[in-house]
PDB file of C-alpha atoms in Angstrom:
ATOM      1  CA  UNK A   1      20.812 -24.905  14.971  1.00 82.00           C
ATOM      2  CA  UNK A   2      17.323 -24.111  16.822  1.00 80.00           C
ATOM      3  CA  UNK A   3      16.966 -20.847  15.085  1.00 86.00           C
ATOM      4  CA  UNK A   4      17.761 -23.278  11.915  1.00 86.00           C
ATOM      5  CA  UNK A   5      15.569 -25.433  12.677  1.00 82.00           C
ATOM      6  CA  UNK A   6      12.893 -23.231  13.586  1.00 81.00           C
ATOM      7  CA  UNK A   7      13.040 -20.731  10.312  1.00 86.00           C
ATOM      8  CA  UNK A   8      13.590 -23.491   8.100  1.00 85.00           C
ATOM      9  CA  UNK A   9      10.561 -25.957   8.712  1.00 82.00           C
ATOM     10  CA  UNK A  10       7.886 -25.564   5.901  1.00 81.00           C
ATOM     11  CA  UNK A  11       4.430 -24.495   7.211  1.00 80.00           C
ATOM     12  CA  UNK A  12       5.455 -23.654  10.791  1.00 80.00           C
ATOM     13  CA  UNK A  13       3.769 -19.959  10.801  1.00 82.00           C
ATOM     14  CA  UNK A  14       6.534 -18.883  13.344  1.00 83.00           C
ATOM     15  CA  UNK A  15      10.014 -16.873  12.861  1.00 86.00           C
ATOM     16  CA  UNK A  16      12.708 -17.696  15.612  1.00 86.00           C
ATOM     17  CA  UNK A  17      15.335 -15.197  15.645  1.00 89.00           C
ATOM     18  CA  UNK A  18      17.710 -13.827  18.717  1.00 89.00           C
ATOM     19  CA  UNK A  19      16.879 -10.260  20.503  1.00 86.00           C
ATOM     20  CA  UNK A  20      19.382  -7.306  21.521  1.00 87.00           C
ATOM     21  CA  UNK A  21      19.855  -9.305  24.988  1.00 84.00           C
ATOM     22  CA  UNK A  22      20.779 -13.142  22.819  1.00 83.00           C
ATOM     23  CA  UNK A  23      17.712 -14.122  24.112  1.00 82.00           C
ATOM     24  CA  UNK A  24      15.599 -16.605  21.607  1.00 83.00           C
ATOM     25  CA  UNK A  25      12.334 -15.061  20.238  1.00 83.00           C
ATOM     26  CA  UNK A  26       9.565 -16.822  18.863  1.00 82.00           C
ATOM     27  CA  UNK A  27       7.340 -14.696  16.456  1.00 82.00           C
ATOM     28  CA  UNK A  28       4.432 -15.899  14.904  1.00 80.00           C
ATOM     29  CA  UNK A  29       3.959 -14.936  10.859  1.00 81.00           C
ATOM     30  CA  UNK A  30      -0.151 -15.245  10.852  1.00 81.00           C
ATOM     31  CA  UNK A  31      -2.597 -15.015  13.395  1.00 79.00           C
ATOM     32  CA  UNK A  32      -1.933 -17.605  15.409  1.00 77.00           C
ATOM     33  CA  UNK A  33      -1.417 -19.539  18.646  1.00 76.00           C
ATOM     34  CA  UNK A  34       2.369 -20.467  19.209  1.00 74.00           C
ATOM     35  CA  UNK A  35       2.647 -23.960  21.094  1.00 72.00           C
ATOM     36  CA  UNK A  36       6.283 -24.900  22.534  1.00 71.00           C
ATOM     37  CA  UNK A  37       6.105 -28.738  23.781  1.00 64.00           C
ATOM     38  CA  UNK A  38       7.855 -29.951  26.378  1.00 55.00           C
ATOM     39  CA  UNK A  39       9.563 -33.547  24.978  1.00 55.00           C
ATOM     40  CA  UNK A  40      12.283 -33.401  21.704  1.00 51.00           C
ATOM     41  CA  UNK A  41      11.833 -36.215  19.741  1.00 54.00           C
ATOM     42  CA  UNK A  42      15.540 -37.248  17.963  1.00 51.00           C
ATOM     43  CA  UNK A  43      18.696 -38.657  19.002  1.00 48.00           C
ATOM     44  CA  UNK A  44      19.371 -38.189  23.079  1.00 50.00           C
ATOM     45  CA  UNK A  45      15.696 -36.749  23.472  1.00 49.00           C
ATOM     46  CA  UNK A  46      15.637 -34.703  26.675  1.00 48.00           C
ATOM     47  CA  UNK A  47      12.893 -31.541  27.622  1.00 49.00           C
ATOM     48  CA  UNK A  48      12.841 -28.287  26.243  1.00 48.00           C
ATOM     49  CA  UNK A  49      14.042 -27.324  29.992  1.00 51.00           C
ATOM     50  CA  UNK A  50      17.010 -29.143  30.283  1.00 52.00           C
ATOM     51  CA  UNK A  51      18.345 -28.203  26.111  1.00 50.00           C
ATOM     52  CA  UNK A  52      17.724 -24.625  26.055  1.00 57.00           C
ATOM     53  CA  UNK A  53      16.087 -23.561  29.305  1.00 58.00           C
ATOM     54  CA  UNK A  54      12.307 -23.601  28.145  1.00 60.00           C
ATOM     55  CA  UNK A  55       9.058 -25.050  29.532  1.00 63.00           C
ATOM     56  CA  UNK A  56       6.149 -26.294  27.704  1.00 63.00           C
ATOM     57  CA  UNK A  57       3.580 -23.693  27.153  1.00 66.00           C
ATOM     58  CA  UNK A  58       1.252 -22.064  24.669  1.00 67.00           C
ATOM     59  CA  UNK A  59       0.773 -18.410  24.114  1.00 71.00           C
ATOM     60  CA  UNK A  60      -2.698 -17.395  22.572  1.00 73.00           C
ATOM     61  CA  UNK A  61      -3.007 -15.027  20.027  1.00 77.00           C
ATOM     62  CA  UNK A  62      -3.757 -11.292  20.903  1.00 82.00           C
ATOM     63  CA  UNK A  63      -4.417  -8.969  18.617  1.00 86.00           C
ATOM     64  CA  UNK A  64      -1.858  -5.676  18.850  1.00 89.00           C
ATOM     65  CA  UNK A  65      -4.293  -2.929  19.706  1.00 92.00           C
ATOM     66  CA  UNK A  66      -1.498  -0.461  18.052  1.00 94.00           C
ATOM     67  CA  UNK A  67      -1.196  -1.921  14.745  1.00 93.00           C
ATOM     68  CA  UNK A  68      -5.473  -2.388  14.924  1.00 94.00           C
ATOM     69  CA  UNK A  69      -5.698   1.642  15.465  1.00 96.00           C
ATOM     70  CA  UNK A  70      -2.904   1.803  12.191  1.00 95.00           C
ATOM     71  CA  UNK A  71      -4.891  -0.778  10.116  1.00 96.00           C
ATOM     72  CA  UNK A  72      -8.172   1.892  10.970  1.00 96.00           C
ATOM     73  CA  UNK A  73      -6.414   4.841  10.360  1.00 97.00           C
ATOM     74  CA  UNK A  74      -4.928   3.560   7.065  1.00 96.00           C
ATOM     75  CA  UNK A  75      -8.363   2.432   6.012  1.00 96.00           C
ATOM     76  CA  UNK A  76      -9.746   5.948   6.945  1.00 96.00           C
ATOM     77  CA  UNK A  77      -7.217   7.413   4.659  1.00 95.00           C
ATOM     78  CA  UNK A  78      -8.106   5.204   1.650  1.00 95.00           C
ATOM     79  CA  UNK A  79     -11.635   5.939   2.082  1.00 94.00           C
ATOM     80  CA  UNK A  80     -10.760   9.642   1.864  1.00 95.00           C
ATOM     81  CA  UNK A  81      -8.705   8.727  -1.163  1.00 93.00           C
ATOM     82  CA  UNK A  82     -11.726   7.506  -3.153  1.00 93.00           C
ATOM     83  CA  UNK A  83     -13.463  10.651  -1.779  1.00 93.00           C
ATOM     84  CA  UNK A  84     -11.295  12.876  -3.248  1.00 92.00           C
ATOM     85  CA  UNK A  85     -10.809  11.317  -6.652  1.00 92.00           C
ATOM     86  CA  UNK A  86     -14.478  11.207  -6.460  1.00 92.00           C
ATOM     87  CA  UNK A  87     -15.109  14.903  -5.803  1.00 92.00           C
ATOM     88  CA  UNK A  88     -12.673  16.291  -8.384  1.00 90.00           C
ATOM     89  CA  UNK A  89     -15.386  15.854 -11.127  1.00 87.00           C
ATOM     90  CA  UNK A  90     -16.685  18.672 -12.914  1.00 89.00           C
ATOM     91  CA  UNK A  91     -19.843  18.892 -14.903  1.00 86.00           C
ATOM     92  CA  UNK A  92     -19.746  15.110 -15.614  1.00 85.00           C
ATOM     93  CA  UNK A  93     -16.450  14.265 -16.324  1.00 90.00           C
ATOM     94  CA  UNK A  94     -13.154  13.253 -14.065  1.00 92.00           C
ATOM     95  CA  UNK A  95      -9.631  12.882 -15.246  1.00 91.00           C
ATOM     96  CA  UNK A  96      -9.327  11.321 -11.982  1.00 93.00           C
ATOM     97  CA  UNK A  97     -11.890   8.509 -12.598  1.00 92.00           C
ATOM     98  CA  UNK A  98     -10.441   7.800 -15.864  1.00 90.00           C
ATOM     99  CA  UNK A  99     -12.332   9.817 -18.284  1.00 91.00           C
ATOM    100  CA  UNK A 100     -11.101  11.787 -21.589  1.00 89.00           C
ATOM    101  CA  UNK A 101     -11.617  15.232 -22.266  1.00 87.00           C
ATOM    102  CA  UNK A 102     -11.004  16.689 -25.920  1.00 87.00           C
ATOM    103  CA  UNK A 103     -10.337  20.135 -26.253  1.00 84.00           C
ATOM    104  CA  UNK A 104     -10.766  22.361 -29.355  1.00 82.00           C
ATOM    105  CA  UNK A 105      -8.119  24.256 -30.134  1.00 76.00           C
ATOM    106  CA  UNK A 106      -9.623  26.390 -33.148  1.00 76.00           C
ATOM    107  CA  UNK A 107     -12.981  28.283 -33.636  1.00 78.00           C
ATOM    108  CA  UNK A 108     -13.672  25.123 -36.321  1.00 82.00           C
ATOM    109  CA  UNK A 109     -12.830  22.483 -34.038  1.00 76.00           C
ATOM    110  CA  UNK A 110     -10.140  21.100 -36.877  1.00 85.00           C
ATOM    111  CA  UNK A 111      -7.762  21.060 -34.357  1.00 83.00           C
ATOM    112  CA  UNK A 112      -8.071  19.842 -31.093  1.00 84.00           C
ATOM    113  CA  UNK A 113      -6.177  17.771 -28.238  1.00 85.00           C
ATOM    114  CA  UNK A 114      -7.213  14.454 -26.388  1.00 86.00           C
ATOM    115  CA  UNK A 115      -6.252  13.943 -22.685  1.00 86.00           C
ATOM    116  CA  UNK A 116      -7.153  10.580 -21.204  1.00 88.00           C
ATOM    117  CA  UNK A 117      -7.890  10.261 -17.761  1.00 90.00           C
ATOM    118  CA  UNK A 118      -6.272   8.185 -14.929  1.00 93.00           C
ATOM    119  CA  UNK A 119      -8.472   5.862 -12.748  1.00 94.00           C
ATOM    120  CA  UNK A 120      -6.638   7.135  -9.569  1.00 94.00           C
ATOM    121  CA  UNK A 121      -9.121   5.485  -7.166  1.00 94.00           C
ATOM    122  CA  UNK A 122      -8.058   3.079  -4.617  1.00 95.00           C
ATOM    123  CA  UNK A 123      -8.946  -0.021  -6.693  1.00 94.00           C
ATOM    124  CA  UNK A 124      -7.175   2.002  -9.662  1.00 94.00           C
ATOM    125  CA  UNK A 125      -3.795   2.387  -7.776  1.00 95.00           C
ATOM    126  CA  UNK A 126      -4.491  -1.185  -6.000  1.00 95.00           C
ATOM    127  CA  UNK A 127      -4.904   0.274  -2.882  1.00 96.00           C
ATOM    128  CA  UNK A 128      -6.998  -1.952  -0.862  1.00 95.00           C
ATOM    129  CA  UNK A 129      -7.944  -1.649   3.179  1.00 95.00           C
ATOM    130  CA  UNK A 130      -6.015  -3.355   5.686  1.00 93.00           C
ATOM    131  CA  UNK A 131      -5.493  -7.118   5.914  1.00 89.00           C
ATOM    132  CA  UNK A 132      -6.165  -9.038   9.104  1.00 88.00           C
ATOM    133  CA  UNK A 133      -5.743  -5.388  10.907  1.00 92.00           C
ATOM    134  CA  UNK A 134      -1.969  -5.307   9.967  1.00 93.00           C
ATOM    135  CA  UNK A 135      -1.509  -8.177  12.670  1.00 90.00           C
ATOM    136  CA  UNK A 136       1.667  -9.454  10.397  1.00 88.00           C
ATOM    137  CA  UNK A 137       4.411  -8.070   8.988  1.00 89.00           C
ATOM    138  CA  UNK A 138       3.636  -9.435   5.781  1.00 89.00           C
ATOM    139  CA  UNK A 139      -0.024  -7.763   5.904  1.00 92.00           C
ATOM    140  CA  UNK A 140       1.750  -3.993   6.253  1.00 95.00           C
ATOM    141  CA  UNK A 141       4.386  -4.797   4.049  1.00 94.00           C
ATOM    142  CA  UNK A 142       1.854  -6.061   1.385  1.00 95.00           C
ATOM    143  CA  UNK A 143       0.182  -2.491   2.149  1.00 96.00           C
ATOM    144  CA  UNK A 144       3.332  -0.794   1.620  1.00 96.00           C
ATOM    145  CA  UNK A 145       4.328  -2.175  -1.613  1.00 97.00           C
ATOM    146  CA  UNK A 146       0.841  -1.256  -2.602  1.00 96.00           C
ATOM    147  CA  UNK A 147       1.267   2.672  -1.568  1.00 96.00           C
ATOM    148  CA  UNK A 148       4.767   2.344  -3.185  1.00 97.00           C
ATOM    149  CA  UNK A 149       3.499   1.433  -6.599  1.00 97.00           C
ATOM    150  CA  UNK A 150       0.582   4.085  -6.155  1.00 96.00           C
ATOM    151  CA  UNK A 151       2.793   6.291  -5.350  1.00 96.00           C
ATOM    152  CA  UNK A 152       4.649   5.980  -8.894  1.00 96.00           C
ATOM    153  CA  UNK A 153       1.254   5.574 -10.702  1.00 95.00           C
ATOM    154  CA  UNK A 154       0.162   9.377  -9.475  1.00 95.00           C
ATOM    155  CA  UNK A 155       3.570  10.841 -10.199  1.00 96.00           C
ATOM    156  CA  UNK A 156       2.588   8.997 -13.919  1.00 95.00           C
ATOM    157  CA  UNK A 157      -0.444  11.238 -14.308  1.00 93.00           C
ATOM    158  CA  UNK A 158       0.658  14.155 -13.068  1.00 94.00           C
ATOM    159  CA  UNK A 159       3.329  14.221 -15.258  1.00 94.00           C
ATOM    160  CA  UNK A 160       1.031  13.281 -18.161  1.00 91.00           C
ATOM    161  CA  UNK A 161      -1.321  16.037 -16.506  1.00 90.00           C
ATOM    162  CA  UNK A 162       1.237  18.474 -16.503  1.00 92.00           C
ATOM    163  CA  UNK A 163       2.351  18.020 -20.067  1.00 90.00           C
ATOM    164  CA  UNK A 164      -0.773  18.365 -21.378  1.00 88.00           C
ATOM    165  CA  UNK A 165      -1.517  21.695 -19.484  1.00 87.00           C
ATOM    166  CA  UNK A 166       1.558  23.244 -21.195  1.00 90.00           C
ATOM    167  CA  UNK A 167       0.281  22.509 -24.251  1.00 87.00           C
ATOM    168  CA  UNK A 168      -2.734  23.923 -23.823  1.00 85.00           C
ATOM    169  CA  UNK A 169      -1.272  26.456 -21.567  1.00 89.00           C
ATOM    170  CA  UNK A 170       0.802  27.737 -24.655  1.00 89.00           C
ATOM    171  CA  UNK A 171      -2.298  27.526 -26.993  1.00 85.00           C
ATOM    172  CA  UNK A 172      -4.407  29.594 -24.646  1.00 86.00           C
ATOM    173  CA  UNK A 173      -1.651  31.937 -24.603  1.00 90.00           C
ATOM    174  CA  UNK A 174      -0.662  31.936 -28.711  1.00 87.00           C
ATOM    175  CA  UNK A 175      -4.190  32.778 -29.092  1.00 83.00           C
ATOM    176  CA  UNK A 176      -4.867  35.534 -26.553  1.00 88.00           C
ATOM    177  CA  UNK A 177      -1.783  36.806 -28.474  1.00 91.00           C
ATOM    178  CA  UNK A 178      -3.385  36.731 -31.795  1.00 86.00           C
ATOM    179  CA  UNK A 179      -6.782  38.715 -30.756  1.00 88.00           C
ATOM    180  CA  UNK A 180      -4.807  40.971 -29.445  1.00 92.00           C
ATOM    181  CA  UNK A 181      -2.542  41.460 -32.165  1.00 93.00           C
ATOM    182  CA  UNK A 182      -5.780  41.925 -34.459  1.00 89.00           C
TER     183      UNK A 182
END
C-alpha cells in the first residue's frame, strides 16, 4: 500500500520501490530534496516510526559525480560528432551537412545523377548534450532514445549513400569499358 501510495501520488518527484534485501527505497525522479515527515495524517494516525520503522528526515540532493563524468563524456562525443560531419567537406560541398551533388554522367552533361545530402549533425539526428548532467533516469533515457533514432537516421544515408555509389560505381566502370573498347 506505501509503495502504492507513494508511486501513485501526482507531482510527488519520488519513485518508492523495494530493494534485493525488501527493504523500501525512496528515489527521487528530478533533482531534488526528498523530505519524509514524521506524523501520518488519516485514520489511526501514528509516526512514521511506529508504521514502518522510519524517522523524520530530509536527504539533500547530491549530484552523482559518476553520471556528471558520463553526461561530460557524452557531450565530448557529440561535439566530436559535429566535428566530423563538419570536416568531411570537400571543396565546398558536404553530403554530410545536407548538400546535393549532381554528377554528369556523359561528355554532354545530358545525363547526369542527383544525390542529396543528409544533415547528419547533432541537431540533424536530434542529438543534443546532456540534460541536468544525466542526474535522472529520465534525462539518459531521453538521451538514449535520441542516439537510438540517430542511429537509424545514419544507417538511412548510408544506405542511400551506398546505392548511389553503385550506380555511379557501374557508370564509371561501363565507361572505362567503352574507351577501352575504342
Amino acid at each position: 500500500d506505501f509503495l502504492d501510495a507513494v508511486n501513485n501520488t501526482s507531482g510527488l518527484k519520488v519513485t518508492a520501490s523495494l530493494n534485493a534485501s525488501g527493504k523500501i527505497e525512496l528515489a527521487a525522479t528530478e533533482t531534488v530534496d526528498v523530505t519524509i515527515s514524521a506524523s501520518l495524517a488519516g485514520a489511526g494516525g501514528g509516526t512514521l516510526t511506529s508504521i514502518i520503522g522510519l524517522t523524520a528526515g530530509t536527504t539533500s540532493f547530491s549530484p552523482n559525480s559518476t553520471r556528471q563524468s558520463l553526461a561530460s563524456q557524452f557531450d565530448a562525443l557529440v561535439s566530436q560528432l559535429d566535428g566530423l560531419a563538419f570536416d568531411a567537406g570537400v571543396n565546398g560541398l558536404n553530403l554530410l551537412t545536407g548538400s546535393s551533388l549532381t554528377v554528369g554522367l556523359n561528355e554532354t552533361g545530358s545525363s547526369s545523377i542527383a544525390s542529396s545530402g543528409a544533415d547528419l549533425t547533432s541537431t540533424g539526428l536530434g542529438v543534443s548534450l546532456s540534460s541536468n548532467s544525466f542526474q535522472t533516469d529520465d534525462d539518459i533515457n531521453a538521451a538514449i532514445a535520441a542516439i537510438n533514432s540517430a542511429l537509424d537516421s545514419v544507417e538511412t544515408a548510408a544506405a542511400t549513400f551506398g546505392s548511389m555509389g553503385a550506380v555511379m560505381q557501374a557508370r564509371q566502370d561501363f565507361n572505362t569499358a567503352m574507351i577501352n573498347t575504342l
